[in-house]
Short mmCIF file of the C-alpha atoms (twelve columns), coordinates in Angstrom:
data_MODEL
# 
_entry.id   MODEL 
# 
loop_
_atom_site.group_PDB 
_atom_site.id 
_atom_site.type_symbol 
_atom_site.label_atom_id 
_atom_site.label_alt_id 
_atom_site.label_comp_id 
_atom_site.label_asym_id 
_atom_site.label_seq_id 
_atom_site.Cartn_x 
_atom_site.Cartn_y 
_atom_site.Cartn_z 
_atom_site.pdbx_PDB_model_num 
ATOM 1   C CA . MET A 1   -46.492 6.518   3.393   1 
ATOM 2   C CA . ASP A 2   -47.810 2.887   3.514   1 
ATOM 3   C CA . ASP A 3   -44.898 1.744   1.434   1 
ATOM 4   C CA . GLU A 4   -42.352 3.498   3.600   1 
ATOM 5   C CA . ARG A 5   -44.018 1.760   6.586   1 
ATOM 6   C CA . ARG A 6   -43.744 -1.584  5.072   1 
ATOM 7   C CA . LEU A 7   -40.243 -0.994  3.949   1 
ATOM 8   C CA . HIS A 8   -39.265 -0.112  7.299   1 
ATOM 9   C CA . GLU A 9   -41.052 -2.998  8.958   1 
ATOM 10  C CA . TRP A 10  -39.370 -5.480  6.398   1 
ATOM 11  C CA . GLU A 11  -35.990 -4.111  7.312   1 
ATOM 12  C CA . ARG A 12  -36.608 -4.129  10.970  1 
ATOM 13  C CA . ARG A 13  -37.614 -7.779  10.859  1 
ATOM 14  C CA . GLY A 14  -35.077 -8.889  8.476   1 
ATOM 15  C CA . SER A 15  -31.964 -7.249  10.277  1 
ATOM 16  C CA . VAL A 16  -31.324 -10.282 12.535  1 
ATOM 17  C CA . PRO A 17  -32.123 -13.000 10.046  1 
ATOM 18  C CA . LEU A 18  -29.734 -11.512 7.552   1 
ATOM 19  C CA . SER A 19  -27.185 -11.004 10.393  1 
ATOM 20  C CA . ILE A 20  -27.494 -14.898 11.184  1 
ATOM 21  C CA . ALA A 21  -27.273 -15.685 7.332   1 
ATOM 22  C CA . SER A 22  -24.042 -13.690 7.172   1 
ATOM 23  C CA . LEU A 23  -22.431 -15.528 10.061  1 
ATOM 24  C CA . VAL A 24  -23.591 -18.880 8.602   1 
ATOM 25  C CA . PHE A 25  -22.229 -17.809 5.164   1 
ATOM 26  C CA . LEU A 26  -18.727 -16.890 6.847   1 
ATOM 27  C CA . VAL A 27  -18.561 -20.167 8.677   1 
ATOM 28  C CA . THR A 28  -19.364 -22.245 6.089   1 
ATOM 29  C CA . TYR A 29  -17.112 -20.612 3.584   1 
ATOM 30  C CA . ALA A 30  -14.305 -20.791 6.066   1 
ATOM 31  C CA . VAL A 31  -14.708 -24.626 6.458   1 
ATOM 32  C CA . ARG A 32  -14.805 -25.029 2.857   1 
ATOM 33  C CA . VAL A 33  -11.595 -23.250 2.417   1 
ATOM 34  C CA . LEU A 34  -9.828  -24.507 5.412   1 
ATOM 35  C CA . ALA A 35  -10.888 -28.102 5.257   1 
ATOM 36  C CA . PRO A 36  -10.897 -28.837 1.430   1 
ATOM 37  C CA . ASP A 37  -10.636 -32.644 1.935   1 
ATOM 38  C CA . LEU A 38  -14.171 -33.057 3.574   1 
ATOM 39  C CA . PRO A 39  -16.131 -36.068 2.285   1 
ATOM 40  C CA . PRO A 40  -18.105 -35.282 -0.721  1 
ATOM 41  C CA . ASP A 41  -21.328 -35.196 1.016   1 
ATOM 42  C CA . TRP A 42  -20.308 -32.718 3.535   1 
ATOM 43  C CA . SER A 43  -18.739 -30.423 1.041   1 
ATOM 44  C CA . ASP A 44  -21.936 -30.659 -1.020  1 
ATOM 45  C CA . LEU A 45  -23.960 -29.553 2.030   1 
ATOM 46  C CA . LEU A 46  -21.650 -26.574 2.792   1 
ATOM 47  C CA . PHE A 47  -21.838 -25.537 -0.725  1 
ATOM 48  C CA . THR A 48  -25.658 -25.722 -0.647  1 
ATOM 49  C CA . ILE A 49  -25.736 -23.690 2.567   1 
ATOM 50  C CA . THR A 50  -23.756 -21.132 0.833   1 
ATOM 51  C CA . VAL A 51  -25.821 -20.838 -2.180  1 
ATOM 52  C CA . VAL A 52  -29.130 -20.653 0.182   1 
ATOM 53  C CA . THR A 53  -27.582 -17.747 2.228   1 
ATOM 54  C CA . TRP A 54  -26.597 -15.976 -0.893  1 
ATOM 55  C CA . GLY A 55  -30.335 -16.574 -2.274  1 
ATOM 56  C CA . ILE A 56  -31.597 -15.082 1.096   1 
ATOM 57  C CA . PHE A 57  -29.649 -11.834 0.415   1 
ATOM 58  C CA . VAL A 58  -30.924 -11.813 -3.055  1 
ATOM 59  C CA . VAL A 59  -34.575 -12.178 -2.093  1 
ATOM 60  C CA . ASP A 60  -34.320 -9.581  0.625   1 
ATOM 61  C CA . TYR A 61  -32.852 -6.989  -1.705  1 
ATOM 62  C CA . LEU A 62  -35.452 -7.615  -4.392  1 
ATOM 63  C CA . VAL A 63  -38.239 -7.309  -1.773  1 
ATOM 64  C CA . ARG A 64  -36.893 -4.040  -0.412  1 
ATOM 65  C CA . VAL A 65  -36.669 -2.547  -4.011  1 
ATOM 66  C CA . ALA A 66  -40.083 -3.550  -4.735  1 
ATOM 67  C CA . VAL A 67  -41.646 -2.151  -1.538  1 
ATOM 68  C CA . ALA A 68  -39.601 1.102   -1.576  1 
ATOM 69  C CA . PRO A 69  -41.896 3.997   -2.750  1 
ATOM 70  C CA . HIS A 70  -39.192 5.384   -5.168  1 
ATOM 71  C CA . ARG A 71  -37.459 2.319   -6.394  1 
ATOM 72  C CA . TRP A 72  -34.390 3.935   -8.455  1 
ATOM 73  C CA . SER A 73  -33.828 6.535   -5.681  1 
ATOM 74  C CA . TYR A 74  -33.580 3.519   -3.199  1 
ATOM 75  C CA . VAL A 75  -31.048 1.709   -5.478  1 
ATOM 76  C CA . ARG A 76  -28.929 4.878   -5.686  1 
ATOM 77  C CA . ARG A 77  -29.174 5.597   -2.025  1 
ATOM 78  C CA . ARG A 78  -28.573 2.005   -0.839  1 
ATOM 79  C CA . TRP A 79  -25.944 0.956   -3.528  1 
ATOM 80  C CA . LEU A 80  -23.949 -0.672  -0.772  1 
ATOM 81  C CA . ASP A 81  -26.692 -3.265  -0.261  1 
ATOM 82  C CA . LEU A 82  -26.412 -4.315  -4.016  1 
ATOM 83  C CA . VAL A 83  -22.642 -4.509  -3.706  1 
ATOM 84  C CA . VAL A 84  -23.058 -6.763  -0.685  1 
ATOM 85  C CA . VAL A 85  -25.282 -9.107  -2.691  1 
ATOM 86  C CA . ILE A 86  -22.901 -9.241  -5.585  1 
ATOM 87  C CA . LEU A 87  -19.575 -9.512  -3.675  1 
ATOM 88  C CA . PRO A 88  -19.547 -12.432 -1.019  1 
ATOM 89  C CA . LEU A 89  -16.523 -10.846 0.674   1 
ATOM 90  C CA . LEU A 90  -18.449 -7.954  1.870   1 
ATOM 91  C CA . ARG A 91  -21.437 -9.938  3.240   1 
ATOM 92  C CA . PRO A 92  -20.199 -10.274 6.787   1 
ATOM 93  C CA . LEU A 93  -20.772 -6.566  7.022   1 
ATOM 94  C CA . ARG A 94  -24.219 -7.528  7.706   1 
ATOM 95  C CA . LEU A 95  -23.139 -8.617  11.314  1 
ATOM 96  C CA . LEU A 96  -22.542 -4.935  12.180  1 
ATOM 97  C CA . GLN A 97  -26.228 -4.411  11.965  1 
ATOM 98  C CA . LEU A 98  -26.798 -6.990  14.647  1 
ATOM 99  C CA . TYR A 99  -24.019 -5.301  16.685  1 
ATOM 100 C CA . GLY A 100 -25.804 -2.077  16.123  1 
ATOM 101 C CA . LYS A 101 -29.113 -3.410  17.360  1 
ATOM 102 C CA . ILE A 102 -27.513 -4.851  20.532  1 
ATOM 103 C CA . GLN A 103 -25.809 -1.444  21.256  1 
ATOM 104 C CA . ASN A 104 -29.085 0.598   20.756  1 
ATOM 105 C CA . ARG A 105 -31.504 -1.749  22.788  1 
ATOM 106 C CA . HIS A 106 -31.605 1.282   25.302  1 
ATOM 107 C CA . LYS A 107 -32.802 4.664   24.566  1 
ATOM 108 C CA . GLN A 108 -29.386 5.813   24.840  1 
ATOM 109 C CA . PRO A 109 -26.419 4.114   23.156  1 
ATOM 110 C CA . ARG A 110 -24.129 2.196   25.699  1 
ATOM 111 C CA . LEU A 111 -21.010 3.526   24.096  1 
ATOM 112 C CA . SER A 112 -19.951 7.334   23.200  1 
ATOM 113 C CA . LEU A 113 -19.897 8.132   19.636  1 
ATOM 114 C CA . GLU A 114 -16.090 8.067   19.512  1 
ATOM 115 C CA . ALA A 115 -16.129 4.558   21.048  1 
ATOM 116 C CA . ARG A 116 -18.759 3.411   18.644  1 
ATOM 117 C CA . VAL A 117 -16.848 4.692   15.563  1 
ATOM 118 C CA . MET A 118 -13.705 2.693   16.832  1 
ATOM 119 C CA . ALA A 119 -15.852 -0.396  17.678  1 
ATOM 120 C CA . TYR A 120 -17.403 -0.506  14.392  1 
ATOM 121 C CA . ALA A 121 -14.067 0.143   12.525  1 
ATOM 122 C CA . GLY A 122 -12.511 -2.718  14.617  1 
ATOM 123 C CA . LEU A 123 -15.356 -5.048  13.732  1 
ATOM 124 C CA . SER A 124 -15.290 -4.081  9.976   1 
ATOM 125 C CA . ALA A 125 -11.544 -4.789  9.933   1 
ATOM 126 C CA . LEU A 126 -11.859 -8.043  11.697  1 
ATOM 127 C CA . LEU A 127 -14.731 -9.438  9.627   1 
ATOM 128 C CA . LEU A 128 -13.588 -8.220  6.385   1 
ATOM 129 C CA . GLY A 129 -10.036 -9.116  6.998   1 
ATOM 130 C CA . PHE A 130 -11.099 -12.727 7.982   1 
ATOM 131 C CA . ALA A 131 -13.144 -13.021 4.765   1 
ATOM 132 C CA . ALA A 132 -10.208 -11.413 2.679   1 
ATOM 133 C CA . SER A 133 -7.601  -13.763 3.982   1 
ATOM 134 C CA . LEU A 134 -9.816  -16.803 3.370   1 
ATOM 135 C CA . GLN A 135 -10.279 -15.767 -0.216  1 
ATOM 136 C CA . VAL A 136 -6.704  -14.878 -0.693  1 
ATOM 137 C CA . TYR A 137 -5.521  -18.265 0.655   1 
ATOM 138 C CA . ALA A 138 -8.036  -20.064 -1.578  1 
ATOM 139 C CA . ASP A 139 -6.713  -18.249 -4.781  1 
ATOM 140 C CA . GLU A 140 -3.017  -18.382 -3.790  1 
ATOM 141 C CA . HIS A 141 -2.095  -21.472 -2.035  1 
ATOM 142 C CA . ASP A 142 -1.970  -23.542 -5.306  1 
ATOM 143 C CA . ALA A 143 -1.258  -20.832 -7.792  1 
ATOM 144 C CA . PRO A 144 1.728   -21.258 -10.049 1 
ATOM 145 C CA . GLY A 145 4.479   -19.036 -8.473  1 
ATOM 146 C CA . GLY A 146 2.453   -18.197 -5.520  1 
ATOM 147 C CA . GLN A 147 4.075   -17.265 -2.199  1 
ATOM 148 C CA . ILE A 148 1.011   -17.724 0.053   1 
ATOM 149 C CA . ARG A 149 0.938   -21.394 0.592   1 
ATOM 150 C CA . THR A 150 -0.619  -21.640 4.184   1 
ATOM 151 C CA . TYR A 151 -3.452  -19.877 5.831   1 
ATOM 152 C CA . GLY A 152 -1.040  -18.590 8.384   1 
ATOM 153 C CA . GLU A 153 1.035   -16.881 5.660   1 
ATOM 154 C CA . SER A 154 -2.309  -15.483 4.347   1 
ATOM 155 C CA . VAL A 155 -3.174  -13.903 7.794   1 
ATOM 156 C CA . TRP A 156 0.381   -12.614 8.139   1 
ATOM 157 C CA . TRP A 157 -0.083  -10.872 4.547   1 
ATOM 158 C CA . LEU A 158 -3.290  -9.428  5.621   1 
ATOM 159 C CA . CYS A 159 -2.107  -8.081  8.817   1 
ATOM 160 C CA . SER A 160 1.006   -6.440  7.252   1 
ATOM 161 C CA . THR A 161 -1.246  -5.132  4.479   1 
ATOM 162 C CA . ILE A 162 -4.229  -3.680  6.529   1 
ATOM 163 C CA . THR A 163 -2.000  -1.901  8.799   1 
ATOM 164 C CA . THR A 164 -0.300  -0.219  5.846   1 
ATOM 165 C CA . THR A 165 3.023   -1.681  7.041   1 
ATOM 166 C CA . GLY A 166 3.543   -3.542  3.692   1 
ATOM 167 C CA . TYR A 167 6.674   -5.729  4.269   1 
ATOM 168 C CA . GLY A 168 6.407   -7.154  0.764   1 
ATOM 169 C CA . ASP A 169 7.633   -10.627 2.028   1 
ATOM 170 C CA . LEU A 170 4.442   -12.128 0.589   1 
ATOM 171 C CA . VAL A 171 2.443   -10.859 -2.127  1 
ATOM 172 C CA . PRO A 172 -0.451  -12.312 -4.260  1 
ATOM 173 C CA . VAL A 173 0.129   -13.428 -7.666  1 
ATOM 174 C CA . THR A 174 -3.350  -14.012 -9.067  1 
ATOM 175 C CA . ALA A 175 -5.565  -11.313 -10.520 1 
ATOM 176 C CA . ARG A 176 -8.285  -11.819 -7.878  1 
ATOM 177 C CA . GLY A 177 -5.749  -11.846 -5.178  1 
ATOM 178 C CA . ARG A 178 -4.266  -8.523  -6.351  1 
ATOM 179 C CA . VAL A 179 -7.766  -6.932  -6.573  1 
ATOM 180 C CA . ILE A 180 -8.580  -8.029  -3.060  1 
ATOM 181 C CA . ALA A 181 -4.983  -6.670  -1.907  1 
ATOM 182 C CA . VAL A 182 -5.960  -3.168  -3.363  1 
ATOM 183 C CA . GLY A 183 -9.278  -3.375  -1.432  1 
ATOM 184 C CA . VAL A 184 -7.512  -4.341  1.828   1 
ATOM 185 C CA . MET A 185 -5.043  -1.243  1.314   1 
ATOM 186 C CA . PHE A 186 -7.968  1.091   0.834   1 
ATOM 187 C CA . LEU A 187 -9.773  -0.581  3.873   1 
ATOM 188 C CA . GLY A 188 -6.650  -0.021  6.109   1 
ATOM 189 C CA . VAL A 189 -6.136  3.491   5.231   1 
ATOM 190 C CA . VAL A 190 -9.844  4.261   6.003   1 
ATOM 191 C CA . LEU A 191 -10.180 2.151   9.237   1 
ATOM 192 C CA . ILE A 192 -6.919  3.433   10.640  1 
ATOM 193 C CA . GLY A 193 -7.839  7.054   9.780   1 
ATOM 194 C CA . ALA A 194 -11.285 6.454   11.396  1 
ATOM 195 C CA . VAL A 195 -9.696  4.806   14.669  1 
ATOM 196 C CA . VAL A 196 -7.055  7.497   15.001  1 
ATOM 197 C CA . GLY A 197 -9.492  10.322  14.409  1 
ATOM 198 C CA . SER A 198 -11.934 9.165   16.792  1 
ATOM 199 C CA . PHE A 199 -9.338  8.561   19.368  1 
ATOM 200 C CA . SER A 200 -7.821  11.865  19.094  1 
ATOM 201 C CA . ALA A 201 -11.389 13.279  19.402  1 
ATOM 202 C CA . TRP A 202 -11.918 11.229  22.565  1 
ATOM 203 C CA . LEU A 203 -8.740  12.496  24.083  1 
ATOM 204 C CA . THR A 204 -9.477  15.991  23.277  1 
ATOM 205 C CA . GLN A 205 -13.098 15.913  24.587  1 
ATOM 206 C CA . SER A 206 -11.590 14.333  27.743  1 
ATOM 207 C CA . PHE A 207 -9.054  17.094  28.372  1 
ATOM 208 C CA . ARG A 208 -11.507 19.642  27.666  1 
ATOM 209 C CA . ARG A 209 -13.918 18.395  30.186  1 
ATOM 210 C CA . ALA A 210 -11.071 18.147  32.710  1 
ATOM 211 C CA . ASP A 211 -10.054 21.642  32.234  1 
ATOM 212 C CA . GLU A 212 -13.755 22.732  32.310  1 
ATOM 213 C CA . ARG A 213 -13.984 20.967  35.828  1 
ATOM 214 C CA . GLN A 214 -10.846 22.658  37.042  1 
ATOM 215 C CA . GLY A 215 -11.889 25.987  35.828  1 
ATOM 216 C CA . ALA A 216 -15.228 25.537  37.600  1 
ATOM 217 C CA . GLY A 217 -13.518 24.569  40.749  1 
ATOM 218 C CA . GLY A 218 -14.505 20.967  40.607  1 
ATOM 219 C CA . PRO A 219 -12.056 18.089  41.330  1 
ATOM 220 C CA . PRO A 220 -9.835  16.964  38.435  1 
ATOM 221 C CA . GLU A 221 -10.680 13.350  37.124  1 
ATOM 222 C CA . GLY A 222 -8.505  10.707  38.565  1 
# 
């Protein structure tokens, strides 16, 4: 019980710092990709900050595993945390924890379940999409035979891929770019399904409540 309490306390206290570290990582990485001609001193500083933020995630994960009452069970249950440590592109997902803490400051969430699902899905798409567009641009803009030469083209490719439109006018040619493209495709299918399903559930619930009020003799919703 003491170990569980310590683990819970560590996770509670580390939620905001890790979210800030995620934001710092995303900003420094974006600057390094979009402004490659920075003076060497600034470039080294940004690289150091990126490495330090990664180190923060590593230390946090190791501490949580060490404090957990059943370590291997904790690793299996929280496998996504390990993936976030290994794959930098997923690190911005930590910002969702900060959003969740803001939403849950009161005893009751400020948004309905359907609205929270849509909000989380939208934020996930925005954060992961931004990170993916940066990485694809970094890999593709100077690759032999590459088609994505500017960051604007990378954003266009991302939008057409994550929405499952798939125009095919711009495609990645590097191995890592194609791996990211596969991830973006799956992300798009999952997020669009979550948003459409939640929106449909919200509409159904709203119509059901309106029908119940009318059946009870109450005024219909305006």
